[in-house]
JSON list of C-alpha atoms in Angstrom, two decimals:
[
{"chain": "A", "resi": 11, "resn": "UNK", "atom": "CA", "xyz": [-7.49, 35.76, 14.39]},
{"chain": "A", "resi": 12, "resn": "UNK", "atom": "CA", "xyz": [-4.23, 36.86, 12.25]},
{"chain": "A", "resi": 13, "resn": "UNK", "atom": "CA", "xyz": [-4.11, 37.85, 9.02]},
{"chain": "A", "resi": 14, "resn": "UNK", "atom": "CA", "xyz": [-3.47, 34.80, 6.73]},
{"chain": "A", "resi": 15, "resn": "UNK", "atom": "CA", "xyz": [-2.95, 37.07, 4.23]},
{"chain": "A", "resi": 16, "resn": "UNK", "atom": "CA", "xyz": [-0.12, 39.22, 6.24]},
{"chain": "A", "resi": 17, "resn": "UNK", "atom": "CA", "xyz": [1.11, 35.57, 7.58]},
{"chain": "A", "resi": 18, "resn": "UNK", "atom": "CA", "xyz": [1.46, 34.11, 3.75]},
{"chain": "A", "resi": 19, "resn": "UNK", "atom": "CA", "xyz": [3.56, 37.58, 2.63]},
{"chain": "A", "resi": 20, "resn": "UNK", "atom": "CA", "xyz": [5.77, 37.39, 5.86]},
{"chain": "A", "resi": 21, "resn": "UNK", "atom": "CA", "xyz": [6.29, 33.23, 5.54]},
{"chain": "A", "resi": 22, "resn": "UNK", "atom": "CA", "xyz": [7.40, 34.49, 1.97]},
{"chain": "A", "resi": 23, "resn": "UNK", "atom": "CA", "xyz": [9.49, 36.88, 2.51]},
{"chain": "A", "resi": 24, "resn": "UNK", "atom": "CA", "xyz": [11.17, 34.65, 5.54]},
{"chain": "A", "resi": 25, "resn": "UNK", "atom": "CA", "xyz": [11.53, 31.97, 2.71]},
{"chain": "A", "resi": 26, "resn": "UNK", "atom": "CA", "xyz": [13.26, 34.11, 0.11]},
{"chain": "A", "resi": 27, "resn": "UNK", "atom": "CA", "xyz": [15.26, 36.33, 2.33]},
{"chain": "A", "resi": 28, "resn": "UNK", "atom": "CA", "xyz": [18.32, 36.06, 3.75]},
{"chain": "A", "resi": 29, "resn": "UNK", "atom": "CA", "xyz": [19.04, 32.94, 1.25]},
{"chain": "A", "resi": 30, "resn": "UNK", "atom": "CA", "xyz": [16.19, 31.29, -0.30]},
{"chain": "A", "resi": 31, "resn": "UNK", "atom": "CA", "xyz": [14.79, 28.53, 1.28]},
{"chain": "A", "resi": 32, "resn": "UNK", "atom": "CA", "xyz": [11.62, 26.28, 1.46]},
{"chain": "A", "resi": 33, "resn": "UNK", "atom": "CA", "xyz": [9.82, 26.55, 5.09]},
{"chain": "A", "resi": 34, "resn": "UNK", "atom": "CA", "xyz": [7.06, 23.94, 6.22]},
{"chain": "A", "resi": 35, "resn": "UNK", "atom": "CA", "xyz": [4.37, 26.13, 5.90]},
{"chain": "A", "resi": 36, "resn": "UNK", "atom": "CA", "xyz": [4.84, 27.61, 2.35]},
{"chain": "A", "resi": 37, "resn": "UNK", "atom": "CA", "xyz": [5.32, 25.73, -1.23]},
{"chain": "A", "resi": 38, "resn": "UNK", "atom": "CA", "xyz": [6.58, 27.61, -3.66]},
{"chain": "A", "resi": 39, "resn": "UNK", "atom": "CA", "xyz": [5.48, 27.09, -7.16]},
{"chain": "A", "resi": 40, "resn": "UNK", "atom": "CA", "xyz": [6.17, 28.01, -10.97]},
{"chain": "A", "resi": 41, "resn": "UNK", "atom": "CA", "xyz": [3.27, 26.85, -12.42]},
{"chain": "A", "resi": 42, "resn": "UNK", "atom": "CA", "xyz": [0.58, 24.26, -11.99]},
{"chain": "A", "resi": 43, "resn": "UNK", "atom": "CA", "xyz": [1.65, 20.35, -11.41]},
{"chain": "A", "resi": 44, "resn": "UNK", "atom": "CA", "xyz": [-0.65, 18.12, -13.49]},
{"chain": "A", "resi": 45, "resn": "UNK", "atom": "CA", "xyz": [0.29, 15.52, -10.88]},
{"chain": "A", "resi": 46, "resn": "UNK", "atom": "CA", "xyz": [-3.16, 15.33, -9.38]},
{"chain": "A", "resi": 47, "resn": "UNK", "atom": "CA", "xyz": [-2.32, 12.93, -6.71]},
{"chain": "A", "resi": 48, "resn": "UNK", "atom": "CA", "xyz": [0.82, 14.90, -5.54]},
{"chain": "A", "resi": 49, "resn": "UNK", "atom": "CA", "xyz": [-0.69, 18.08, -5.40]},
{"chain": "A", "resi": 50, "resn": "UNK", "atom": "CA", "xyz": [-3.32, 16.25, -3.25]},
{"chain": "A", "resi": 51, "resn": "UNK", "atom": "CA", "xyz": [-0.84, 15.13, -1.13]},
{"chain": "A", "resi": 52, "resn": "UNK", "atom": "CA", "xyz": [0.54, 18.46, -0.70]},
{"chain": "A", "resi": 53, "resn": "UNK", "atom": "CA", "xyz": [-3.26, 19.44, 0.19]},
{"chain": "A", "resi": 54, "resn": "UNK", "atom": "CA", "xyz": [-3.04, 16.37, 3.12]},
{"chain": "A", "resi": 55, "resn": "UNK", "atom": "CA", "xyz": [0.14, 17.48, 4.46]},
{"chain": "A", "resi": 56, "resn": "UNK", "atom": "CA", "xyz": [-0.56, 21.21, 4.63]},
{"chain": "A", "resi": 57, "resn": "UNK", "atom": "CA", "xyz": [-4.57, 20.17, 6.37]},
{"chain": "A", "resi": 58, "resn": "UNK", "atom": "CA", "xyz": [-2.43, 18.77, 8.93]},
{"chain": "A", "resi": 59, "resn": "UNK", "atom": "CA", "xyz": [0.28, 21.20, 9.51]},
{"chain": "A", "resi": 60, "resn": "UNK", "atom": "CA", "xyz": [0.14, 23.26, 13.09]},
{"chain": "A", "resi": 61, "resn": "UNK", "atom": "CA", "xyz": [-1.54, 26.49, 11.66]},
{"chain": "A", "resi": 62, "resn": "UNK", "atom": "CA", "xyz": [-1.94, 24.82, 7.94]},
{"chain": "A", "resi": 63, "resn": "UNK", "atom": "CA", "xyz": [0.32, 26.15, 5.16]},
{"chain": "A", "resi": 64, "resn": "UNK", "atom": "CA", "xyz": [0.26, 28.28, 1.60]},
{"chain": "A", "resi": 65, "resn": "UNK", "atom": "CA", "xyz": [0.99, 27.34, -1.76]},
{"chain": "A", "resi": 66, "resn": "UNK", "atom": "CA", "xyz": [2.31, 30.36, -3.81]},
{"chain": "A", "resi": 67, "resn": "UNK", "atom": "CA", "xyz": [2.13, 30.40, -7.29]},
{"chain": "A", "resi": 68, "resn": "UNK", "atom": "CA", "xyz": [4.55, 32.73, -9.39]},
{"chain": "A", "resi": 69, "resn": "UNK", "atom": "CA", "xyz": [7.92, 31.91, -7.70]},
{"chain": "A", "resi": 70, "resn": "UNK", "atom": "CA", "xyz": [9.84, 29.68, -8.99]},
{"chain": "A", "resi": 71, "resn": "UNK", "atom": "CA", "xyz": [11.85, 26.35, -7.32]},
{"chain": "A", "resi": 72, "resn": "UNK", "atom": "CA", "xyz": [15.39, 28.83, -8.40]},
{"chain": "A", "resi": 73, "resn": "UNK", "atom": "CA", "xyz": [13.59, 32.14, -5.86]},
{"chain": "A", "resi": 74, "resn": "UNK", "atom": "CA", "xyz": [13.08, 33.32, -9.05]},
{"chain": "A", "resi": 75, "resn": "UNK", "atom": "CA", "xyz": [9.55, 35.47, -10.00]},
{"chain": "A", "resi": 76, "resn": "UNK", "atom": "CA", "xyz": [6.75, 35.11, -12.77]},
{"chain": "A", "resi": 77, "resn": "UNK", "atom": "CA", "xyz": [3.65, 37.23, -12.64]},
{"chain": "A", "resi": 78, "resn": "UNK", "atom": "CA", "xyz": [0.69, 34.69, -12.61]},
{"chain": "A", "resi": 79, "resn": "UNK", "atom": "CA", "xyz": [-1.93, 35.61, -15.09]},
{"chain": "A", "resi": 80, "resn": "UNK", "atom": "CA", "xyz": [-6.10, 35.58, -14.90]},
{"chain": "A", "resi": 81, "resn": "UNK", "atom": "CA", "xyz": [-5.67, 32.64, -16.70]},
{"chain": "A", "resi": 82, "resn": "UNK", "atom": "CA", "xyz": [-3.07, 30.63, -14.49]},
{"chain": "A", "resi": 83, "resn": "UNK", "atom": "CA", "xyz": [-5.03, 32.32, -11.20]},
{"chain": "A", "resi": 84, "resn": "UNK", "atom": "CA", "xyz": [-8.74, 30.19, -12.56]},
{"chain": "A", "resi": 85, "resn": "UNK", "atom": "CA", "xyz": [-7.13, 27.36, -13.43]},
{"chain": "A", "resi": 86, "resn": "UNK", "atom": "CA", "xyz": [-4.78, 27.15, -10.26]},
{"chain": "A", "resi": 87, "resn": "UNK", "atom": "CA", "xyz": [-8.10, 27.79, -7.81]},
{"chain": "A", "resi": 88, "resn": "UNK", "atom": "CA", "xyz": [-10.20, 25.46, -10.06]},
{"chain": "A", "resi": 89, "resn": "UNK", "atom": "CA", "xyz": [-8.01, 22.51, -10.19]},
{"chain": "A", "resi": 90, "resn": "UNK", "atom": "CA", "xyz": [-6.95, 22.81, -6.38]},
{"chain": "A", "resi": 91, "resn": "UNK", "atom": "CA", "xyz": [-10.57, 23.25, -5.29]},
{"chain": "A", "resi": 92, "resn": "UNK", "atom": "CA", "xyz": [-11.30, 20.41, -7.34]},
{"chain": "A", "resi": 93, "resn": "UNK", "atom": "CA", "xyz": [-8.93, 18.34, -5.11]},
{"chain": "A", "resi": 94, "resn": "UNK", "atom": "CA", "xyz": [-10.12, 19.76, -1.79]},
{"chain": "A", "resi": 95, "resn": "UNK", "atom": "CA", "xyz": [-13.27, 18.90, -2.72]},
{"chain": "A", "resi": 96, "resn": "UNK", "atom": "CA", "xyz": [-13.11, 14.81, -4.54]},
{"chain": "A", "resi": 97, "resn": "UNK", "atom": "CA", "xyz": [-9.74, 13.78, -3.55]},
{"chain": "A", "resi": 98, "resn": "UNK", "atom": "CA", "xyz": [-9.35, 14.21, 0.06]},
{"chain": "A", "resi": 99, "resn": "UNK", "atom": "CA", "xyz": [-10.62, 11.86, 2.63]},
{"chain": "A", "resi": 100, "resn": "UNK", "atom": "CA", "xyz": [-13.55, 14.63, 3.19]},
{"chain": "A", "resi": 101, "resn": "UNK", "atom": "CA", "xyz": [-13.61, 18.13, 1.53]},
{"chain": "A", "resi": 102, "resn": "UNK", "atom": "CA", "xyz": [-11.91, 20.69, 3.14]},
{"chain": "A", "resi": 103, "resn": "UNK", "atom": "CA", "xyz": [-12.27, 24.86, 2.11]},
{"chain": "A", "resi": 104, "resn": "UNK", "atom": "CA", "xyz": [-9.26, 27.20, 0.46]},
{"chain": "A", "resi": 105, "resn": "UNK", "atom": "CA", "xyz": [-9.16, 30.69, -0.01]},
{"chain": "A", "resi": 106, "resn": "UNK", "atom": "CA", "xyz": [-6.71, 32.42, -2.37]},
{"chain": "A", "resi": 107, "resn": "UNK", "atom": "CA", "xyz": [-5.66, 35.51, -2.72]},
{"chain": "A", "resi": 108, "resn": "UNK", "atom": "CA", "xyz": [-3.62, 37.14, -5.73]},
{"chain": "A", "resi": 109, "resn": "UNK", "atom": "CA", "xyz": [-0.85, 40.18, -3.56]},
{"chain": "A", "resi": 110, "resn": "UNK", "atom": "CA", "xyz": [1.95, 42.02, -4.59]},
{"chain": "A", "resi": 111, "resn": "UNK", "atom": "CA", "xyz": [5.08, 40.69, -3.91]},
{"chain": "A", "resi": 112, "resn": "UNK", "atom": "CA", "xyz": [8.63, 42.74, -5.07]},
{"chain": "A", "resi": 113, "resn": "UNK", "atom": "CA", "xyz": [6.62, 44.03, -7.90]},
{"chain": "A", "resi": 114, "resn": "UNK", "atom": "CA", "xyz": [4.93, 41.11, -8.76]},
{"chain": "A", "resi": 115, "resn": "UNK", "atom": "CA", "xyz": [1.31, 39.23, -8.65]},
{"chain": "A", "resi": 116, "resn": "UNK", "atom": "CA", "xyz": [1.58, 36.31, -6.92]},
{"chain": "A", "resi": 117, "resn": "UNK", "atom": "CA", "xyz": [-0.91, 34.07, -6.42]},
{"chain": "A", "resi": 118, "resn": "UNK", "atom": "CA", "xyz": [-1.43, 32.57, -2.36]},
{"chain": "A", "resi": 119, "resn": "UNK", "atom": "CA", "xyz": [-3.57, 29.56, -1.81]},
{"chain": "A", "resi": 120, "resn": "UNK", "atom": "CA", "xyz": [-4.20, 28.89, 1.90]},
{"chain": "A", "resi": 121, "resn": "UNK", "atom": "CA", "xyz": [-4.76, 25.69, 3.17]},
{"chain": "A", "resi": 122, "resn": "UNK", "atom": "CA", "xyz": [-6.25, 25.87, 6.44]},
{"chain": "A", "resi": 123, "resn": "UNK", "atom": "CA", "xyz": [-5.43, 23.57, 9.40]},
{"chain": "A", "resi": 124, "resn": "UNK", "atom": "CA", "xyz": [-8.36, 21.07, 9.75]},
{"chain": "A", "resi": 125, "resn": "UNK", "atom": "CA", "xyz": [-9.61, 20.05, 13.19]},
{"chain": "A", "resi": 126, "resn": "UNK", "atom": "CA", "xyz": [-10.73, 16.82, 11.98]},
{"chain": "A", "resi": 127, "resn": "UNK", "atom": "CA", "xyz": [-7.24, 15.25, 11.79]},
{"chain": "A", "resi": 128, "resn": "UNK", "atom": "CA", "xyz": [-5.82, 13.29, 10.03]},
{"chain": "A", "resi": 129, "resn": "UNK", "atom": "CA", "xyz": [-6.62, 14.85, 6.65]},
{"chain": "A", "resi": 130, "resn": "UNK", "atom": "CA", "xyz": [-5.68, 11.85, 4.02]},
{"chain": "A", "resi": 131, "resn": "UNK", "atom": "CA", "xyz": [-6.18, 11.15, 0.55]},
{"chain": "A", "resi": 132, "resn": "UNK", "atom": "CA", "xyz": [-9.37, 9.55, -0.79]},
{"chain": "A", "resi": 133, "resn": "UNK", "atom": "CA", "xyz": [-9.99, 5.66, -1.21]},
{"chain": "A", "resi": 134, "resn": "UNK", "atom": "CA", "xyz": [-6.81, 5.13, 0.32]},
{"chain": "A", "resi": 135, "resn": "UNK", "atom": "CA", "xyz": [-5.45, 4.02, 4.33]},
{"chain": "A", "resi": 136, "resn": "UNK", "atom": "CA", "xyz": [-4.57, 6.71, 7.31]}
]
């Protein structure tokens, strides 16, 4: 099996360079939505993604970078694991990873491709 680490910094890199763009398997994000249900959704759509997808905290929707701290990194993995866990259809298992990107710390949550498919949100229909 690949490195999903190695896969996350090359999907980034393919996002940000030549011209900075948003690809299907990586969501760039400046902080932490308190939109639980969206960043569930985000947590569906990425379960059921060929090859599942990474959410990487510290760049910004402008391509632009923020270091993530130890306090944004425990409250990012804490709040998404959260979701994975109560607000998905059945609980499904991240893994994060905090790399150096361009000189920064940026924080990659991988969301694995489930086999049991479709992944949807909790309480509500396919």
């Amino acid at each position: 099996m690949s490195n999903w680490k190695e896969n996350a910094l090359d999907a980034l890199r393919r996002s940000l360079y030549p011209l900075p763009q948003e690809l299907n398997e990586i969501d760039w994000k400046g902080g932490l939505s308190n939109k639980t249900d969206r960043l569930a959704q985000h947590l569906c759509a990425f379960s059921n993604l060929k090859g599942g997808g990474v959410m990487v905290f510290g760049v910004n929707d402008d391509a632009t970078f923020e270091d993530v701290t130890k306090g944004t990194i425990e409250e990012v993995t804490t709040k998404l694991g959260n979701i994975a866990k109560n607000n998905l259809a059945w609980p499904i298992q991240l893994e994060h990873t905090v790399q150096e990107f361009d000189g920064h710390a940026l924080l990659f949550v991988r969301i694995p491709e489930q086999q049991n498919k479709p992944v949807y949100l909790r309480g509500r229909d396919i």
